[in-house]
CSV table of C-alpha atoms in Angstrom, one decimal:
chain,number,residue,atom,x,y,z
A,1,MET,CA,-17.7,31.5,-83.2
A,2,THR,CA,-21.5,31.7,-82.5
A,3,PRO,CA,-22.5,33.6,-79.3
A,4,ALA,CA,-23.6,31.4,-76.4
A,5,GLU,CA,-27.3,31.1,-76.0
A,6,PRO,CA,-28.7,32.8,-72.9
A,7,THR,CA,-29.4,30.2,-70.2
A,8,GLU,CA,-32.2,30.4,-67.7
A,9,PRO,CA,-31.0,31.0,-64.1
A,10,PRO,CA,-31.0,27.7,-62.0
A,11,ASN,CA,-33.4,29.2,-59.5
A,12,PRO,CA,-35.6,31.8,-61.2
A,13,PRO,CA,-37.6,34.0,-58.9
A,14,LEU,CA,-41.1,32.8,-58.1
A,15,SER,CA,-44.1,34.7,-59.3
A,16,ARG,CA,-46.6,36.1,-56.8
A,17,THR,CA,-49.1,33.3,-57.7
A,18,ALA,CA,-46.4,30.6,-57.1
A,19,ARG,CA,-45.5,32.1,-53.8
A,20,ARG,CA,-49.1,32.3,-52.7
A,21,ARG,CA,-49.6,28.7,-53.8
A,22,ASN,CA,-46.5,27.5,-51.9
A,23,ARG,CA,-47.7,29.3,-48.7
A,24,ILE,CA,-51.1,27.6,-49.0
A,25,VAL,CA,-49.4,24.2,-49.4
A,26,ALA,CA,-47.1,24.8,-46.5
A,27,MET,CA,-49.9,26.0,-44.2
A,28,THR,CA,-52.1,23.0,-45.2
A,29,PHE,CA,-49.4,20.5,-44.2
A,30,LEU,CA,-48.6,22.3,-41.0
A,31,VAL,CA,-52.2,22.2,-40.0
A,32,ILE,CA,-52.3,18.4,-40.8
A,33,VAL,CA,-49.3,17.8,-38.7
A,34,TRP,CA,-50.8,19.9,-35.8
A,35,VAL,CA,-54.1,17.9,-35.9
A,36,LEU,CA,-52.1,14.6,-36.0
A,37,LEU,CA,-50.1,15.6,-33.0
A,38,TRP,CA,-53.2,16.4,-31.0
A,39,GLY,CA,-54.7,13.1,-32.2
A,40,THR,CA,-58.3,14.4,-32.5
A,41,PHE,CA,-59.9,16.1,-35.5
A,42,SER,CA,-62.1,19.0,-34.4
A,43,TRP,CA,-62.8,22.5,-35.5
A,44,ALA,CA,-60.9,23.9,-32.5
A,45,ASN,CA,-57.8,21.9,-33.5
A,46,VAL,CA,-58.1,23.0,-37.1
A,47,ILE,CA,-58.5,26.7,-36.2
A,48,SER,CA,-55.7,26.6,-33.7
A,49,GLY,CA,-53.5,24.9,-36.3
A,50,LEU,CA,-54.2,27.6,-38.8
A,51,VAL,CA,-53.2,30.2,-36.2
A,52,VAL,CA,-50.0,28.4,-35.2
A,53,ALA,CA,-49.1,27.8,-38.9
A,54,ALA,CA,-49.7,31.5,-39.7
A,55,ILE,CA,-47.4,32.6,-36.8
A,56,LEU,CA,-44.7,30.1,-37.8
A,57,LEU,CA,-44.7,31.2,-41.4
A,58,ALA,CA,-44.6,34.8,-40.4
A,59,VAL,CA,-42.0,34.7,-37.6
A,60,PHE,CA,-39.8,31.9,-39.0
A,61,PRO,CA,-40.0,32.4,-42.8
A,62,LEU,CA,-38.8,29.3,-44.6
A,63,PRO,CA,-36.9,29.3,-47.9
A,64,PRO,CA,-39.2,29.1,-50.9
A,65,VAL,CA,-40.2,25.5,-51.6
A,66,THR,CA,-41.4,25.0,-55.1
A,67,PHE,CA,-44.4,22.7,-55.5
A,68,ALA,CA,-43.9,21.3,-59.0
A,69,GLY,CA,-46.6,18.6,-59.0
A,70,ARG,CA,-50.3,18.3,-58.3
A,71,VAL,CA,-52.5,16.5,-55.9
A,72,HIS,CA,-53.5,13.0,-57.1
A,73,PRO,CA,-56.6,12.0,-55.1
A,74,TRP,CA,-56.1,8.2,-55.4
A,75,GLY,CA,-52.5,8.5,-54.4
A,76,ALA,CA,-53.3,10.8,-51.5
A,77,LEU,CA,-55.9,8.4,-50.2
A,78,ARG,CA,-53.5,5.4,-50.4
A,79,PHE,CA,-50.8,7.5,-48.6
A,80,LEU,CA,-53.3,8.4,-45.8
A,81,LEU,CA,-54.6,4.9,-45.3
A,82,ARG,CA,-51.1,3.4,-45.2
A,83,PHE,CA,-49.9,6.1,-42.9
A,84,LEU,CA,-52.7,5.5,-40.4
A,85,ARG,CA,-52.0,1.7,-40.6
A,86,ASP,CA,-48.3,2.3,-39.9
A,87,LEU,CA,-49.2,4.6,-37.0
A,88,VAL,CA,-51.3,2.0,-35.3
A,89,VAL,CA,-48.8,-0.9,-35.9
A,90,ALA,CA,-45.8,1.1,-34.7
A,91,SER,CA,-47.8,2.3,-31.6
A,92,VAL,CA,-48.6,-1.3,-30.7
A,93,GLN,CA,-45.0,-2.4,-31.2
A,94,ILE,CA,-43.6,0.4,-29.0
A,95,ALA,CA,-46.2,-0.4,-26.3
A,96,TRP,CA,-45.1,-4.1,-26.5
A,97,LEU,CA,-41.5,-3.1,-26.0
A,98,ALA,CA,-42.4,-1.0,-23.0
A,99,LEU,CA,-44.1,-4.1,-21.4
A,100,ARG,CA,-40.9,-6.2,-21.7
A,101,PRO,CA,-38.6,-4.7,-19.0
A,102,ARG,CA,-35.9,-7.4,-19.4
A,103,HIS,CA,-35.6,-6.9,-23.1
A,104,ILE,CA,-33.1,-4.1,-24.1
A,105,PRO,CA,-33.8,-3.1,-27.7
A,106,ARG,CA,-30.9,-2.2,-29.9
A,107,SER,CA,-31.0,1.0,-32.0
A,108,ALA,CA,-29.5,2.0,-35.3
A,109,ILE,CA,-28.8,5.3,-37.1
A,110,ILE,CA,-29.6,4.8,-40.8
A,111,ALA,CA,-28.8,7.1,-43.7
A,112,VAL,CA,-31.4,6.9,-46.5
A,113,LYS,CA,-30.8,8.9,-49.7
A,114,LEU,CA,-34.1,9.8,-51.2
A,115,ARG,CA,-34.6,9.5,-55.0
A,116,VAL,CA,-36.3,12.9,-55.4
A,117,ASN,CA,-34.0,15.6,-54.1
A,118,SER,CA,-36.4,18.4,-53.3
A,119,ASP,CA,-37.0,20.4,-50.2
A,120,LEU,CA,-40.7,19.5,-50.2
A,121,ASN,CA,-40.1,15.8,-50.6
A,122,LEU,CA,-37.4,15.9,-47.9
A,123,THR,CA,-39.7,17.7,-45.5
A,124,LEU,CA,-42.8,15.6,-46.0
A,125,THR,CA,-40.9,12.3,-45.8
A,126,ALA,CA,-39.1,13.5,-42.6
A,127,GLU,CA,-42.4,14.7,-41.0
A,128,ALA,CA,-44.2,11.4,-41.8
A,129,LEU,CA,-41.3,9.4,-40.3
A,130,SER,CA,-41.2,11.5,-37.2
A,131,LEU,CA,-44.9,11.1,-36.5
A,132,VAL,CA,-44.6,7.3,-36.5
A,133,PRO,CA,-43.4,6.0,-33.1
A,134,GLY,CA,-40.0,4.3,-33.1
A,135,SER,CA,-38.2,6.5,-35.6
A,136,LEU,CA,-36.7,10.0,-35.2
A,137,ILE,CA,-35.0,12.3,-37.7
A,138,LEU,CA,-31.6,13.3,-36.5
A,139,GLU,CA,-30.5,15.3,-39.6
A,140,ALA,CA,-31.6,16.1,-43.1
A,141,ASP,CA,-28.9,16.9,-45.7
A,142,ARG,CA,-30.5,19.2,-48.3
A,143,ASN,CA,-27.6,19.0,-50.7
A,144,THR,CA,-27.8,15.2,-51.2
A,145,GLY,CA,-31.4,14.6,-50.1
A,146,THR,CA,-30.3,12.2,-47.4
A,147,LEU,CA,-32.2,11.6,-44.1
A,148,PHE,CA,-30.4,10.3,-41.0
A,149,ILE,CA,-32.9,8.4,-38.9
A,150,HIS,CA,-32.6,6.9,-35.4
A,151,VAL,CA,-34.6,3.7,-35.3
A,152,ILE,CA,-35.4,1.7,-32.2
A,153,ASN,CA,-35.6,-2.2,-32.0
A,154,VAL,CA,-33.2,-3.0,-34.9
A,155,ASP,CA,-31.4,-6.3,-34.2
A,156,SER,CA,-29.9,-7.2,-37.6
A,157,LEU,CA,-28.6,-5.8,-40.9
A,158,ALA,CA,-31.6,-7.5,-42.5
A,159,GLU,CA,-33.9,-5.3,-40.4
A,160,VAL,CA,-31.9,-2.2,-41.3
A,161,GLU,CA,-32.3,-2.9,-45.0
A,162,LYS,CA,-36.0,-3.6,-44.4
A,163,PHE,CA,-36.4,-0.2,-42.8
A,164,ARG,CA,-34.5,1.5,-45.7
A,165,HIS,CA,-36.9,0.0,-48.2
A,166,GLU,CA,-39.9,1.1,-46.0
A,167,VAL,CA,-38.6,4.7,-46.1
A,168,LEU,CA,-38.2,4.6,-49.9
A,169,ALA,CA,-41.7,3.1,-50.2
A,170,LEU,CA,-43.0,5.9,-48.0
A,171,GLU,CA,-41.3,8.4,-50.4
A,172,ALA,CA,-42.9,6.7,-53.3
A,173,ARG,CA,-46.3,7.0,-51.8
A,174,ILE,CA,-45.8,10.7,-51.1
A,175,ILE,CA,-44.6,11.3,-54.7
A,176,ALA,CA,-47.6,9.3,-56.0
A,177,ALA,CA,-49.8,11.6,-53.9
A,178,ILE,CA,-48.4,15.0,-54.9
A,179,GLY,CA,-45.5,14.5,-57.3
A,180,SER,CA,-44.9,15.8,-60.8
A,181,PRO,CA,-44.5,13.4,-63.8
A,182,GLU,CA,-40.8,13.9,-63.7
A,183,GLU,CA,-40.6,13.0,-60.0
A,184,LEU,CA,-42.7,9.9,-60.6
A,185,ARG,CA,-40.2,8.9,-63.3
A,186,GLN,CA,-37.3,9.4,-60.8
A,187,VAL,CA,-39.0,7.2,-58.2
A,188,ARG,CA,-39.7,4.4,-60.7
A,189,ALA,CA,-36.2,4.5,-62.3
A,190,GLY,CA,-34.1,5.5,-59.2
A,191,SER,CA,-31.9,3.1,-57.3
A,192,THR,CA,-30.1,3.8,-54.1
A,193,PRO,CA,-26.9,2.0,-52.9
A,194,PRO,CA,-26.9,0.8,-49.3
A,195,PRO,CA,-25.5,3.4,-46.9
A,196,PRO,CA,-23.2,2.8,-44.0
A,197,VAL,CA,-25.0,1.6,-40.9
A,198,ASP,CA,-24.1,2.4,-37.3
A,199,LEU,CA,-25.6,-0.1,-34.8
A,200,GLU,CA,-25.4,1.3,-31.3
A,201,GLY,CA,-23.5,-1.0,-29.0
A,202,ALA,CA,-22.1,-3.1,-31.9
A,203,THR,CA,-18.5,-4.3,-31.6
A,204,THR,CA,-15.9,-3.1,-34.0
């Protein structure tokens, strides 16, 4: 009987360079979220975002998130342009709902299983969804890579499926912007079965 070959631990410790790179990536995205929340790009917002991000990473240290890919400029530009478009369209739709006092929109809680199960992809997809008016992340399951999202103004199962496909399309744009070749293959080849849907106010 031949001795078993040594196997590499599933989560090898990160090198100092990898930890520094992950902190830079985390701080960069925290600053981007900070500027987007203020709605104005200025040096004051960027500097204050750096200060807030540094405090958050120091006071509330996150588990190490491995960044296995690299930044793809064309994919990043496509993601940014589509995100800004979705932000404007969703803001107009929510404003229109507010101007219709007699219309009571229905809501849904939708579970979407992402094709790339990584902490970074789960976090970035959840952040991008939360910044767009009309959707709110209720829970994120790290074990299965599933997001549970509360969505407003959903009136049919067809609209539920449409939103699910939009979330997966958003994930694909994020992976196209910063994903590794393996993650890109997972997105292209992955398929997700439809999850159970809970429509608020629906009869059983």
